[in-house]
Short mmCIF file of C-alpha atoms and ligand atoms in Angstrom, two decimals:
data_model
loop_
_atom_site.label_atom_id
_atom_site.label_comp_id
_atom_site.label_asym_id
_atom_site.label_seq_id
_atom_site.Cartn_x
_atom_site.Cartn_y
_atom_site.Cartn_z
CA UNK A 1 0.00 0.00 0.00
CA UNK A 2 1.65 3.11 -0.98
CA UNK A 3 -0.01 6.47 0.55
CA UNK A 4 1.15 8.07 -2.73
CA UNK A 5 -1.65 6.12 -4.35
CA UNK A 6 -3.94 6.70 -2.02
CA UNK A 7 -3.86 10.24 -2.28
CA UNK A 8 -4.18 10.27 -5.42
CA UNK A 9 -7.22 8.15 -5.83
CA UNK A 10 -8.97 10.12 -3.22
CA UNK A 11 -8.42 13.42 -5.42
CA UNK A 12 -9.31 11.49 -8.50
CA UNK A 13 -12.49 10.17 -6.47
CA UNK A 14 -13.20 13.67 -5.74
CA UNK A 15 -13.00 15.40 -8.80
CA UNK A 16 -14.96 12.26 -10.75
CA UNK A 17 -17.64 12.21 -7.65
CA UNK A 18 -18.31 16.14 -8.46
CA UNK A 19 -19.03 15.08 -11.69
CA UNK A 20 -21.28 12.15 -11.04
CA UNK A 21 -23.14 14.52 -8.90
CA UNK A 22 -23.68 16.46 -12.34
CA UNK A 23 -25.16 13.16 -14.33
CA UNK A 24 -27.17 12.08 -11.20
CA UNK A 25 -28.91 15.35 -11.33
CA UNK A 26 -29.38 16.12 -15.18
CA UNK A 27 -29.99 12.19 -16.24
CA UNK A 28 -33.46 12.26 -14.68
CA UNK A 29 -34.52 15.29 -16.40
CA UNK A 30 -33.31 14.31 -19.44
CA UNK A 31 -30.52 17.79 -19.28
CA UNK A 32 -27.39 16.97 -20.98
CA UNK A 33 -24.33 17.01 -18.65
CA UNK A 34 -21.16 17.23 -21.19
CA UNK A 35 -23.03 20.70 -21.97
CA UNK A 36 -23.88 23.84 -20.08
CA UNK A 37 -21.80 25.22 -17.16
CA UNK A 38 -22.61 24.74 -13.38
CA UNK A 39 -24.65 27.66 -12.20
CA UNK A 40 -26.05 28.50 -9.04
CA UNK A 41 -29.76 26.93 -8.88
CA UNK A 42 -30.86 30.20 -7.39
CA UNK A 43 -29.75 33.11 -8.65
CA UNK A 44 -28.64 31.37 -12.18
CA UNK A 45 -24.68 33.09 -11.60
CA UNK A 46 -21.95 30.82 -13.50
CA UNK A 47 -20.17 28.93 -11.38
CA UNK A 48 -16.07 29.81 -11.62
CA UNK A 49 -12.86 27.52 -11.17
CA UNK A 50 -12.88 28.22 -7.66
CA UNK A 51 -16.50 27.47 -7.19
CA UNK A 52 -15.50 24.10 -8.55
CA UNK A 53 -12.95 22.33 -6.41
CA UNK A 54 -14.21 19.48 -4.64
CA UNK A 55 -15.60 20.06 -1.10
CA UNK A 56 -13.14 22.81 -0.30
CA UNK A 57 -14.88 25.49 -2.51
CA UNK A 58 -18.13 24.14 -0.23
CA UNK A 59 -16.14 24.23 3.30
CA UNK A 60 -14.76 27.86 1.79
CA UNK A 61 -17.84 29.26 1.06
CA UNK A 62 -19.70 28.05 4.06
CA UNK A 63 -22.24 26.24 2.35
CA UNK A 64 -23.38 29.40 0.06
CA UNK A 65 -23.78 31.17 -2.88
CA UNK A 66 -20.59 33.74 -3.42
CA UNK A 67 -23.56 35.95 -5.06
CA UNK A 68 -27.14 35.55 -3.52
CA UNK A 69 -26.26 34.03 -0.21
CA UNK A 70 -28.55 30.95 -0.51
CA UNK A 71 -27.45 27.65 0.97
CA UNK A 72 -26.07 25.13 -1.48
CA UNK A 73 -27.30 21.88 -0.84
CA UNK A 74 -24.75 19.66 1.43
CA UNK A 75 -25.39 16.93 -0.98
CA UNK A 76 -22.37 18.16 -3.41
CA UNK A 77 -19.18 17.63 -1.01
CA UNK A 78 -20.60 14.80 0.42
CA UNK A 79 -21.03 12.73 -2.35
CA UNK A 80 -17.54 14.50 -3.41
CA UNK A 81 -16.04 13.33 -0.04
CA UNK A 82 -18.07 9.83 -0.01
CA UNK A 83 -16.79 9.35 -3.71
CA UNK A 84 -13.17 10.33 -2.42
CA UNK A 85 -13.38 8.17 0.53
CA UNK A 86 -14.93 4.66 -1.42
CA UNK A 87 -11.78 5.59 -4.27
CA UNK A 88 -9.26 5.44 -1.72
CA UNK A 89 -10.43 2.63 0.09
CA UNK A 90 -10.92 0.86 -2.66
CA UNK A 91 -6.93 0.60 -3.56
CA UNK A 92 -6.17 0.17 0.41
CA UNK A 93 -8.23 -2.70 -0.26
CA UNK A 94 -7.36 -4.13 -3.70
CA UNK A 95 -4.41 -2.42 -4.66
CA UNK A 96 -3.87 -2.46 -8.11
CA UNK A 97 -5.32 -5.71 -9.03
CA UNK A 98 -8.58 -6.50 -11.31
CA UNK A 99 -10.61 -6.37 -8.77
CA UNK A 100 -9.82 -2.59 -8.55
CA UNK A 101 -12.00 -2.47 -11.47
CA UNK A 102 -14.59 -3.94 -10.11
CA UNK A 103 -15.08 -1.76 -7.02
CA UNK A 104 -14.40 1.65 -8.77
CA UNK A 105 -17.01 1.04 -11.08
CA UNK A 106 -19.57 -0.65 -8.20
CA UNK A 107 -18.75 2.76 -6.38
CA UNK A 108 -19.45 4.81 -9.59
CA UNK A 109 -22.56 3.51 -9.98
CA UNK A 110 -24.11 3.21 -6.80
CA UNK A 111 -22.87 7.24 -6.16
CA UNK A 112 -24.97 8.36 -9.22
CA UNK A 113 -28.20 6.39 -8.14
CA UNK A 114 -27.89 7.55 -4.87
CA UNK A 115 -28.13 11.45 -6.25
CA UNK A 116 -30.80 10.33 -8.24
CA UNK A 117 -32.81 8.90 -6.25
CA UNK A 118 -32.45 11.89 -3.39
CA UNK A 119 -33.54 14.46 -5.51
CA UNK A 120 -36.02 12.97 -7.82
CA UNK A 121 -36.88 9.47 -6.44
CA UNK A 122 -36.04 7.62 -9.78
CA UNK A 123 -33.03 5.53 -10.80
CA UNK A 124 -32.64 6.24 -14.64
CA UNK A 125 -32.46 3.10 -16.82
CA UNK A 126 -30.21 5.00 -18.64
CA UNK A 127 -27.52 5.25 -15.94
CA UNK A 128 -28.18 1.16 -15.34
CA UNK A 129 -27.93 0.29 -18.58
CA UNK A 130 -24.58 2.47 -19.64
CA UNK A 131 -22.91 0.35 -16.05
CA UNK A 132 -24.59 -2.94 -17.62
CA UNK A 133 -21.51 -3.10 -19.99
CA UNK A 134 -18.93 -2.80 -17.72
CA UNK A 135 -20.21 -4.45 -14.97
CA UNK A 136 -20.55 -7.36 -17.52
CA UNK A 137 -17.14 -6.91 -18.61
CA UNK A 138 -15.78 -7.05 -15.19
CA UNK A 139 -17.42 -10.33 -13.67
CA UNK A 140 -17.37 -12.39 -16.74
CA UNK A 141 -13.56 -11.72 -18.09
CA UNK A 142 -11.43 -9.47 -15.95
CA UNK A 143 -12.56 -10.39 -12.55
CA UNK A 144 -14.86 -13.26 -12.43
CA UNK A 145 -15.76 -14.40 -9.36
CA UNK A 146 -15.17 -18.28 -8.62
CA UNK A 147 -17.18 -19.46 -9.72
CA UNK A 148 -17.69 -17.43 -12.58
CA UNK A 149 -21.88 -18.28 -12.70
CA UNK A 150 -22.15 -16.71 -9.18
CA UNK A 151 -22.61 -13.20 -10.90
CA UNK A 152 -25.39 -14.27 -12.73
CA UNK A 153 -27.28 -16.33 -9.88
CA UNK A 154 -26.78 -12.94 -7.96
CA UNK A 155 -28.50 -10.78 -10.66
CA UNK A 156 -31.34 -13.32 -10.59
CA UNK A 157 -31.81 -13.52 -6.78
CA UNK A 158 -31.29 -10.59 -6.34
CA UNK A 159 -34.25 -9.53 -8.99
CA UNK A 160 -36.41 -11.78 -8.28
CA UNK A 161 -36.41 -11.12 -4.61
CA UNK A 162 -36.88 -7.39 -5.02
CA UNK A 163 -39.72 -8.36 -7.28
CA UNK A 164 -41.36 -9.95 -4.57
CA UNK A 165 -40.92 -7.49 -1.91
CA UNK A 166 -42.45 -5.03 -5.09
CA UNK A 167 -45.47 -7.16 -5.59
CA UNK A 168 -45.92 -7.74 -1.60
CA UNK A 169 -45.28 -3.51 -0.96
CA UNK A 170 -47.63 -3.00 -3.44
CA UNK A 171 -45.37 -0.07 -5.04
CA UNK A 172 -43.21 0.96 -2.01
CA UNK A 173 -40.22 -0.84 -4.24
CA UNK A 174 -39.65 0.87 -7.36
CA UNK A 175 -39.19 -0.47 -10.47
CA UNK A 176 -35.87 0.84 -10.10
CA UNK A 177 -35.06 -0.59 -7.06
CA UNK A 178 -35.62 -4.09 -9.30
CA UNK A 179 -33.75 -3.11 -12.27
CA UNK A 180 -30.83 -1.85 -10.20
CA UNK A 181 -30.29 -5.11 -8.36
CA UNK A 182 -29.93 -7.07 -11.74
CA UNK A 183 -26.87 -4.43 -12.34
CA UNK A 184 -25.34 -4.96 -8.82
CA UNK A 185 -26.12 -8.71 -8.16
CA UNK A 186 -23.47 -9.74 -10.92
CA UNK A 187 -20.81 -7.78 -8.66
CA UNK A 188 -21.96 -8.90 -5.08
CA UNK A 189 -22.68 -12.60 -6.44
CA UNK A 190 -25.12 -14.59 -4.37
CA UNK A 191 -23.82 -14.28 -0.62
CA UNK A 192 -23.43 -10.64 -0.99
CA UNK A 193 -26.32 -9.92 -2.71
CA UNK A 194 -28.60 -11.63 0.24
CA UNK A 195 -26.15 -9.21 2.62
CA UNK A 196 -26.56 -6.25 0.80
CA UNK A 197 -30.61 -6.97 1.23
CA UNK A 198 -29.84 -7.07 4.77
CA UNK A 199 -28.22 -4.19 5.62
CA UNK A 200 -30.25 -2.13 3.20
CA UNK A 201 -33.31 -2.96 5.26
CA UNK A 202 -31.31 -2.54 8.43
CA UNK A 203 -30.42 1.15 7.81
CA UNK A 204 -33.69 1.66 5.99
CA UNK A 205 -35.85 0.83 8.85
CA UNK A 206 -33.34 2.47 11.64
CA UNK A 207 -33.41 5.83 8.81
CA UNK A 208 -37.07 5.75 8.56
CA UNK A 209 -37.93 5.63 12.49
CA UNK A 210 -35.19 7.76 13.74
CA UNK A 211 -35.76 10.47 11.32
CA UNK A 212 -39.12 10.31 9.55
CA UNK A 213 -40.65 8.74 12.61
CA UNK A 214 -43.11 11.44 13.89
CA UNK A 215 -44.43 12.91 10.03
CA UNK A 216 -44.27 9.52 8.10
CA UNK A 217 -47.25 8.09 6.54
CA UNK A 218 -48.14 5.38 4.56
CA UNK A 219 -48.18 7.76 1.83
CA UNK A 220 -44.73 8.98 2.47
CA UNK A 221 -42.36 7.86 -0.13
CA UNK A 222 -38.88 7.30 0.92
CA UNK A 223 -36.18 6.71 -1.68
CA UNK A 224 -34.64 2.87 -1.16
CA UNK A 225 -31.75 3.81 -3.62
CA UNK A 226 -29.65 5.01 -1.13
CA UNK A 227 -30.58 2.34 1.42
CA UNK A 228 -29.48 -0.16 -1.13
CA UNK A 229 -26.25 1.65 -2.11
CA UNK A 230 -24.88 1.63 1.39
CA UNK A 231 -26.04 -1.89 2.39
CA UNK A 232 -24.27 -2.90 -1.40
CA UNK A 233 -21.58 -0.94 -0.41
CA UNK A 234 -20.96 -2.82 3.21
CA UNK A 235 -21.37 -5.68 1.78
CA UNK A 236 -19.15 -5.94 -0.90
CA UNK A 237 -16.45 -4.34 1.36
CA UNK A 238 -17.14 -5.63 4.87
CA UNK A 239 -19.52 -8.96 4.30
CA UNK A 240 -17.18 -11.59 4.75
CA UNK A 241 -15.79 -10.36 7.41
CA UNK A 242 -19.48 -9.83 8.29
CA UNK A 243 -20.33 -13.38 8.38
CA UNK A 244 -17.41 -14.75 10.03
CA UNK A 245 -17.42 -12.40 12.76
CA UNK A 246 -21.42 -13.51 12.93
CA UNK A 247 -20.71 -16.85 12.80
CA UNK A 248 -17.94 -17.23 15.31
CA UNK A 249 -20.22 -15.26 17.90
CA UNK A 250 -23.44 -17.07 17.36
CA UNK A 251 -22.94 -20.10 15.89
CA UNK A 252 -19.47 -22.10 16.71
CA UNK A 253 -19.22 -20.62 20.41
CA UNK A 254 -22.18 -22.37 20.96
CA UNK A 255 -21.12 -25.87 19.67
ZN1 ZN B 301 -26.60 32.17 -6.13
#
């Protein structure tokens, strides 16, 4: 592990994380992000290069516009600093190896949805199925996991089980809760993807009646996205440890 590296893919993780902030806020409403300069949603002023560096020009500016004064939404340098943080870790973890792939493109993806799915409580097909392609690269030639069908048992259970809880919710689970599980069930495989349902429902529920507690409704909807992202996440990174730590505790103290 070289802190050199590490470094560096936290800056690179920052700069690319400011810019998935961009697609996971324009893909929904169909605005094109390779076009158009950031501008304040407020007062409309063009954003300029020191508006733009990642979470410092936020920490700098105190969480408002240089011009008009209104708050900018904390949303930007923390999925700047998340993206930064999952980069680095991701090396730490892997180092350069093929599974380095793998998690920078997992992390990609799951950043983006997570946007989405704050602000406008979609996941765009088009973001799943532009990470289909790599994420198919990945598990079935550069990093397959062993064995190599466990990807695509994943994508199924994974599916089918959030297809399930859809029909059973009747329409608390979006559609793109579904469609995003066949994307990330080829990278968690089959014990991960069961985890990542896990935790996902762990934080959800501990989210939902710590902070919505006293104004939810049935009618409330709550975006699952981001549930799903960060029990994904802690799965892929921390589930086997996870289950052994589980398993040692519960199960083979006990024998
Ligand atoms: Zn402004």
């Amino acid at each position: 592990m070289d802190v050199f590296w590490v470094v560096y893919m936290a800056a690179i993780g920052a700069v690319l994380g400011s810019f998935y902030n961009v697609v996971g806020m324009r893909t929904p409403i169909s605005e094109p992000f390779t076009t158009g300069r950031s501008h304040c949603p407020h007062c409309q002023r063009r954003l300029s290069g020191l508006d733009l560096i990642p979470v410092v020009s936020w920490l700098l500016l105190r969480g408002k516009c240089r011009t008009c004064g209104r708050a900018i939404s904390p949303v930007y340098p923390l999925t700047e600093a998340v993206t930064a943080f999952l980069f680095a870790y991701s090396y730490y973890v892997f180092g350069f190896s093929a599974e380095l792939a793998a998690a920078l493109i997992f992390v990609s993806l799951l950043v983006i949805i997570t946007v989405s799915d704050l602000y406008y409580y979609v996941i765009p097909d088009r973001v799943l199925i532009f990470f289909a392609v790599p994420v198919a690269a990945v598990r079935l030639v550069i990093a397959p996991l062993d064995p190599w069908w466990l990807a695509i048992a994943g994508a199924v259970i994974g599916f089918s089980l959030l297809y399930i809880l859809a029909v059973i919710s009747n329409g608390g689970m979006g559609g793109g809760d579904i469609k995003l599980y066949a994307v990330i069930g080829p990278v968690l495989g089959v014990t991960g993807t069961l985890l990542s349902l896990f935790f996902a429902a762990l934080i959800g529920l501990t989210v939902s009646l710590v902070f919505l507690g006293r104004k939810m409704t049935r009618k409330t909807a709550v975006p699952f996205g981001p549930f799903i992202a960060c029990g994904a996440l802690i799965a892929y990174f921390w589930g086997e440890q996870f289950l052994v730590f589980y398993l040692e505790t519960f199960l083979y103290s006990r024998l």
